Coordinates of C-alpha atoms (C1' of nucleotides) in Angstrom, one line a residue:
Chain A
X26 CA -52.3 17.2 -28.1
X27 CA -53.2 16.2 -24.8
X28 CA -53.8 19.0 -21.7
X29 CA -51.0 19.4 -18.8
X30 CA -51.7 21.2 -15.9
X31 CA -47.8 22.5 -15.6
X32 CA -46.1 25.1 -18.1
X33 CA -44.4 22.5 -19.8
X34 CA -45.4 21.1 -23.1
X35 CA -45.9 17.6 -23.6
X36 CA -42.9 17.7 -25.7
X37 CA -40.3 19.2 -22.9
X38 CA -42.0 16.8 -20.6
X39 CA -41.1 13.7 -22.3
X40 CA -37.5 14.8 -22.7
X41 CA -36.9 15.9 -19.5
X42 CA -38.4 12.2 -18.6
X43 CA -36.1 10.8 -21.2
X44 CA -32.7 12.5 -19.8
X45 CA -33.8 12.1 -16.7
X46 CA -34.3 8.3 -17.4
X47 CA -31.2 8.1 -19.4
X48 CA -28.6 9.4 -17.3
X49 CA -30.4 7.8 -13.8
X50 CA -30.3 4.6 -15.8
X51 CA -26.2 5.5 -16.1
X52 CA -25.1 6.8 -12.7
X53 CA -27.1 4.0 -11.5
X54 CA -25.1 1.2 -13.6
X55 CA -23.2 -1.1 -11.1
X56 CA -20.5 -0.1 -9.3
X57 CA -21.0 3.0 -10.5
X58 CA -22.2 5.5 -7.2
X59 CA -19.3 4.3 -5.2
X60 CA -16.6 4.6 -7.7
X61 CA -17.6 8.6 -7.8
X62 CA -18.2 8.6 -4.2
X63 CA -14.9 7.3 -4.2
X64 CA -13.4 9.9 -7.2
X65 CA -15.4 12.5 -4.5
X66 CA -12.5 12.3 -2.2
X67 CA -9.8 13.4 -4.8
X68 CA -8.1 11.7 -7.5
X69 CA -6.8 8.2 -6.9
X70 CA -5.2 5.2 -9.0
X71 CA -6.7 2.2 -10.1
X72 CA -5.6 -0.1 -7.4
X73 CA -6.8 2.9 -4.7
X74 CA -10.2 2.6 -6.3
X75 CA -10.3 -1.7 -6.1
X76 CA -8.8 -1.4 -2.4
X77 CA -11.5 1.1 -1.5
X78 CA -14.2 -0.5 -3.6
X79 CA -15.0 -3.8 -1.8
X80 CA -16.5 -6.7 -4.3
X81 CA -15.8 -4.9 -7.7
X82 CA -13.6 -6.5 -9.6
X83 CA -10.6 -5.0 -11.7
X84 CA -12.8 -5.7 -15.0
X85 CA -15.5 -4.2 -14.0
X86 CA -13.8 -1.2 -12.8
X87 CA -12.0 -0.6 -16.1
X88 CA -15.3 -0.9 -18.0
X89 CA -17.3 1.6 -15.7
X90 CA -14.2 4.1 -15.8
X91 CA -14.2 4.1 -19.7
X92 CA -18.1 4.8 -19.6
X93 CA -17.0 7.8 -17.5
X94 CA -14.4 9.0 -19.6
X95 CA -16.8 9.1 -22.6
X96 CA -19.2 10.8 -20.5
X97 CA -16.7 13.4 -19.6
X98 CA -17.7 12.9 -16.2
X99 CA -13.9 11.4 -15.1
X100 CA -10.3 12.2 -17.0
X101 CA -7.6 9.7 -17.0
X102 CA -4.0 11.0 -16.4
X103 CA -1.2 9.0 -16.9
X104 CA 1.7 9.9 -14.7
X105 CA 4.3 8.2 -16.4
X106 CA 4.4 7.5 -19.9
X107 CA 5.3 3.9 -20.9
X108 CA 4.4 3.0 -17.3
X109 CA 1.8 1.7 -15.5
X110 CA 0.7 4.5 -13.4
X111 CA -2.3 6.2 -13.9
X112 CA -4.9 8.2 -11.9
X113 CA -8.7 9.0 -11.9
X114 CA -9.9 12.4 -11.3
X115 CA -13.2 13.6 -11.7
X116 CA -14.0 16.5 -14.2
X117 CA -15.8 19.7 -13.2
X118 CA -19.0 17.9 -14.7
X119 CA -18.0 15.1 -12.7
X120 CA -17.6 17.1 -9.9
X121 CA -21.6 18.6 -9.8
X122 CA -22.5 14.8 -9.0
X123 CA -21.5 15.7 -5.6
X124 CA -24.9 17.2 -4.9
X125 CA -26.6 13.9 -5.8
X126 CA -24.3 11.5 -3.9
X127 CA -24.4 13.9 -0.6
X128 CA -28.6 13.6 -0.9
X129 CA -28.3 9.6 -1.2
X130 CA -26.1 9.7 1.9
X131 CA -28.2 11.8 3.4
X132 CA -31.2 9.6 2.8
X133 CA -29.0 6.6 4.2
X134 CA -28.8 8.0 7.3
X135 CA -32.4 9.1 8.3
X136 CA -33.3 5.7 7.5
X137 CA -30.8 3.8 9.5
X138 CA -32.2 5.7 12.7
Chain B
X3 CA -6.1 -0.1 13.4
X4 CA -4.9 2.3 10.6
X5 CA -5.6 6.1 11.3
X6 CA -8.0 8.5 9.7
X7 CA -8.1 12.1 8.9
X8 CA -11.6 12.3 10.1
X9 CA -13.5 11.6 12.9
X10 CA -15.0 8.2 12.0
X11 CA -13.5 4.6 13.2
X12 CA -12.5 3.2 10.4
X13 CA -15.5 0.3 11.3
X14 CA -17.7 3.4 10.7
X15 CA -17.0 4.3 7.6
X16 CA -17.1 1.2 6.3
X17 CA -20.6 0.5 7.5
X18 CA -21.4 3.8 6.4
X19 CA -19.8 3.2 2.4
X20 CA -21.6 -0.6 2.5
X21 CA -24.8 1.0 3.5
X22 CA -24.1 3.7 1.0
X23 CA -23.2 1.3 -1.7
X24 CA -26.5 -1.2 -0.8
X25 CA -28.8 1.8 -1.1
X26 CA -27.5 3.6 -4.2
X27 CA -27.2 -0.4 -6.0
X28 CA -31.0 -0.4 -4.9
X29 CA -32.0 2.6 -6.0
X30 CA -29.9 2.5 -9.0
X31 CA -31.6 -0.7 -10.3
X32 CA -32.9 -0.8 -14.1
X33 CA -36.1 1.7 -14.1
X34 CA -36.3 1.9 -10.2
X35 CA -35.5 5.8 -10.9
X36 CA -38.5 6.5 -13.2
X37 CA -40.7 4.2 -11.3
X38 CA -39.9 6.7 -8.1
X39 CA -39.9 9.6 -9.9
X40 CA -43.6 8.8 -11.4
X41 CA -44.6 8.2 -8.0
X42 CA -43.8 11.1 -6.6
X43 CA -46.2 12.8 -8.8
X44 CA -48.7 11.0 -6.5
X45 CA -50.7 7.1 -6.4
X46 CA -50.7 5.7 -10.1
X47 CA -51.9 2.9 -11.0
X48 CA -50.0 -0.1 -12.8
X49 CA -50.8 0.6 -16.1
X50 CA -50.7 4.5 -15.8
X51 CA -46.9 3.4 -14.8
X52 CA -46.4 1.5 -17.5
X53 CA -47.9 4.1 -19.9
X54 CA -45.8 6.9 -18.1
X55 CA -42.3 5.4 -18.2
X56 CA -41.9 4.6 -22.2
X57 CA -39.7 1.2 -22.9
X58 CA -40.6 -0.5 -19.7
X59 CA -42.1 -4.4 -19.4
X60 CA -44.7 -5.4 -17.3
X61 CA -42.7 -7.9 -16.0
X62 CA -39.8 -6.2 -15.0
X63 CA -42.7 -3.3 -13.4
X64 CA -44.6 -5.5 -11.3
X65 CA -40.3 -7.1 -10.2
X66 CA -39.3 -3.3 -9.4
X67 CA -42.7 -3.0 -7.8
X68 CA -42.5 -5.8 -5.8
X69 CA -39.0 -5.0 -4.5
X70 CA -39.8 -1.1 -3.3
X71 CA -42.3 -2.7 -1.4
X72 CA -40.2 -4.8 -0.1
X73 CA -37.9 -1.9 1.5
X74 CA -41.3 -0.5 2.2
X75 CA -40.9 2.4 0.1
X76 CA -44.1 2.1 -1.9
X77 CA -47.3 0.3 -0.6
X78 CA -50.2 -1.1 -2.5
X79 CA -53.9 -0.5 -2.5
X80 CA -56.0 -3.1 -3.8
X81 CA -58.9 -0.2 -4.6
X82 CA -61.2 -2.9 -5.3
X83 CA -60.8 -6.6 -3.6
X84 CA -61.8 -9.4 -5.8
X85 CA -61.1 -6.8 -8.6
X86 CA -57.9 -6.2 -10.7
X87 CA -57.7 -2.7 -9.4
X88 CA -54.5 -1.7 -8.1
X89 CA -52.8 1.2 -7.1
X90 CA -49.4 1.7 -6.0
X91 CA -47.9 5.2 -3.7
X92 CA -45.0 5.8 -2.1
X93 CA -45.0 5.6 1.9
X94 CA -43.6 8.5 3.4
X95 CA -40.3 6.5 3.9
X96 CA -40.6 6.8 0.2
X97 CA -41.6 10.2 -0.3
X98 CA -38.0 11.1 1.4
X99 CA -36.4 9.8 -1.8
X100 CA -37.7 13.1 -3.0
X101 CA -34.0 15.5 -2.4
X102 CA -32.3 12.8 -4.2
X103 CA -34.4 12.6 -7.6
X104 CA -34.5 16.4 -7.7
X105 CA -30.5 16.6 -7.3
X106 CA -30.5 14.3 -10.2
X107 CA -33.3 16.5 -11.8
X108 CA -31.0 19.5 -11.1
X109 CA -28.0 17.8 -12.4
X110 CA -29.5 16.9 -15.8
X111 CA -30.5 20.3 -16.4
X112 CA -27.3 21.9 -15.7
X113 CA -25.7 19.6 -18.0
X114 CA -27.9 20.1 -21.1
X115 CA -26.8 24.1 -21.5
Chain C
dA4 C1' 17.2 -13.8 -10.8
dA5 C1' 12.6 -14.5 -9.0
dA6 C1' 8.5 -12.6 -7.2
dA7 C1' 5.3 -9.0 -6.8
dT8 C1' 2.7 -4.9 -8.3
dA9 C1' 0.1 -2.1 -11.7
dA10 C1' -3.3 -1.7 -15.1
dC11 C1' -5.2 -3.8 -17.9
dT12 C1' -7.4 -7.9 -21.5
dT13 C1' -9.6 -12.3 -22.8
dA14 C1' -12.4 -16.2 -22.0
dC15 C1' -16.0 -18.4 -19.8
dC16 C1' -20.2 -19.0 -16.7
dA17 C1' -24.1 -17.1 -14.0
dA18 C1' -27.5 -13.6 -13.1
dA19 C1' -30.4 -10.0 -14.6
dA20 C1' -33.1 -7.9 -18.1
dG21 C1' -35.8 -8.0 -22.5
dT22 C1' -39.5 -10.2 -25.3
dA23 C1' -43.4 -12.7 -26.1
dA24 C1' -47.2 -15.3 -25.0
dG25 C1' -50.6 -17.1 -21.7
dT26 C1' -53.9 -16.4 -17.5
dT27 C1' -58.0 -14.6 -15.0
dT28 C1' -61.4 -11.4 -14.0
dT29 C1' -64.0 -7.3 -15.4
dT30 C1' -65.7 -3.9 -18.4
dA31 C1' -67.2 -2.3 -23.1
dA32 C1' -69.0 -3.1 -27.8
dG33 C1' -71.8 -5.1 -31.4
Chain D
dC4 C1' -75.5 -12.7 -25.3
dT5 C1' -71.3 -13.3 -27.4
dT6 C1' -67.0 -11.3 -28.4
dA7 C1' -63.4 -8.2 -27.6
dA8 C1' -60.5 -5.4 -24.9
dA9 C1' -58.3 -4.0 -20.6
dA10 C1' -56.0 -4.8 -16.1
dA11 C1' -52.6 -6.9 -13.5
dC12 C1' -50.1 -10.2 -13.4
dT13 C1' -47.2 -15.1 -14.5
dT14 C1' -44.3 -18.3 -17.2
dA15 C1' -41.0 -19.5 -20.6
dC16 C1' -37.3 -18.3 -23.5
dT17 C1' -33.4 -15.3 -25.4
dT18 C1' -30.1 -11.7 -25.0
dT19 C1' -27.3 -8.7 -22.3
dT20 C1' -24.7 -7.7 -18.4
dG21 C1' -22.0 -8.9 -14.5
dG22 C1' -18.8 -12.1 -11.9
dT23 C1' -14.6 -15.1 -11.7
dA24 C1' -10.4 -16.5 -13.1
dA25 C1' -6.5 -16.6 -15.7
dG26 C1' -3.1 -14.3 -18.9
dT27 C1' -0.3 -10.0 -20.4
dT28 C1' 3.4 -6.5 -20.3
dA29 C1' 6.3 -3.6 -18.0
dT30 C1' 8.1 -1.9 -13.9
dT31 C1' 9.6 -2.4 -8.9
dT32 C1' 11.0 -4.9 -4.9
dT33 C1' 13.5 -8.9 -2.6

DNA sequence: AAAATAACTTACCAAAAGTAAGTTTTTAAG
DNA sequence: CTTAAAAACTTACTTTTGGTAAGTTATTTT
């Protein structure tokens, strides 16, 4: 086994590189950082997300909300039964992504000046 | 004009949420996150990258490569001219990039316990 | 009674990513 | 000295993902 001048071993290292990779690769999906940026603000309904989320479309939307149910990241209520109103919320997981979205708008702004 | 709860214009926030959305859609693209993250570690060159971030092509490298440089968020040494060696850093508009891999860092961790 | 809204689903086309092979120069090996 | 391997790409082709548009079902509004 190779030398590594840190305390982890080579085999921590490649998985924290692995789920680092892994769930980068899935917050990073399309569409994805502005529908929690959105879900940030509180819950909302589908239609509140594709007013507020210029360019997605309603397919896309449905497809990256099911990825964040299954992540547990985002829970789906239905407000009515055997009607079409529904609402996004994030989780409590979902929730600790606020961290990461407020240090992306952070960075956003120091570069705009 | 519709009214706000905060203390934006409403032209504002959209700027602010289209830049947001720009930057997180660039950083977000396929590898860009592991490309950044090897990079902060300090100048690599392109075939310690590609040796460092398991599954990735050297096609789609030298794209993601070619596009941080681009933003100018990584600049590239030619060590030795008329020679194929290369070797890519971040700039220090790059290095700021730094809060927001960590938060993502931070947030991976949390989530494995 | 007809039109609009909500939350999808299906089908199709375009763009992005994955895979594999080829290129040029440079270093290493036999 | 000839051959092989490495470095940093480029080109061509296939697969996956995303975009666009239309259709669906059940409510709500006009």
């Amino acid at each position: 086994m190779e030398k590594s001048n840190c305390t982890c071993t080579e085999n921590e290292i490649s998985k924290i590189c692995k789920d680092f990779h892994g769930t980068i690769e899935f917050i990073g999906k399309r569409w994805m950082g502005i529908i929690i940026y959105q879900l940030l603000k509180g819950p909302k309904r589908f239609h509140e997300l594709v007013e507020n989320i210029p360019g997605i479309s309603d397919r896309l939307l449905t497809e990256r909300l099911r990825d964040l149910e299954k992540e547990g990241l985002v829970s789906k209520k239905v407000l009515v039964p055997s009607q079409k109103k529904v609402e996004y919320e994030l989780t409590p997981g979902g929730k600790e992504l606020e961290a990461v979205i407020t240090s992306i708008l952070h960075w956003v702004k120091t570069r705009q000046k």
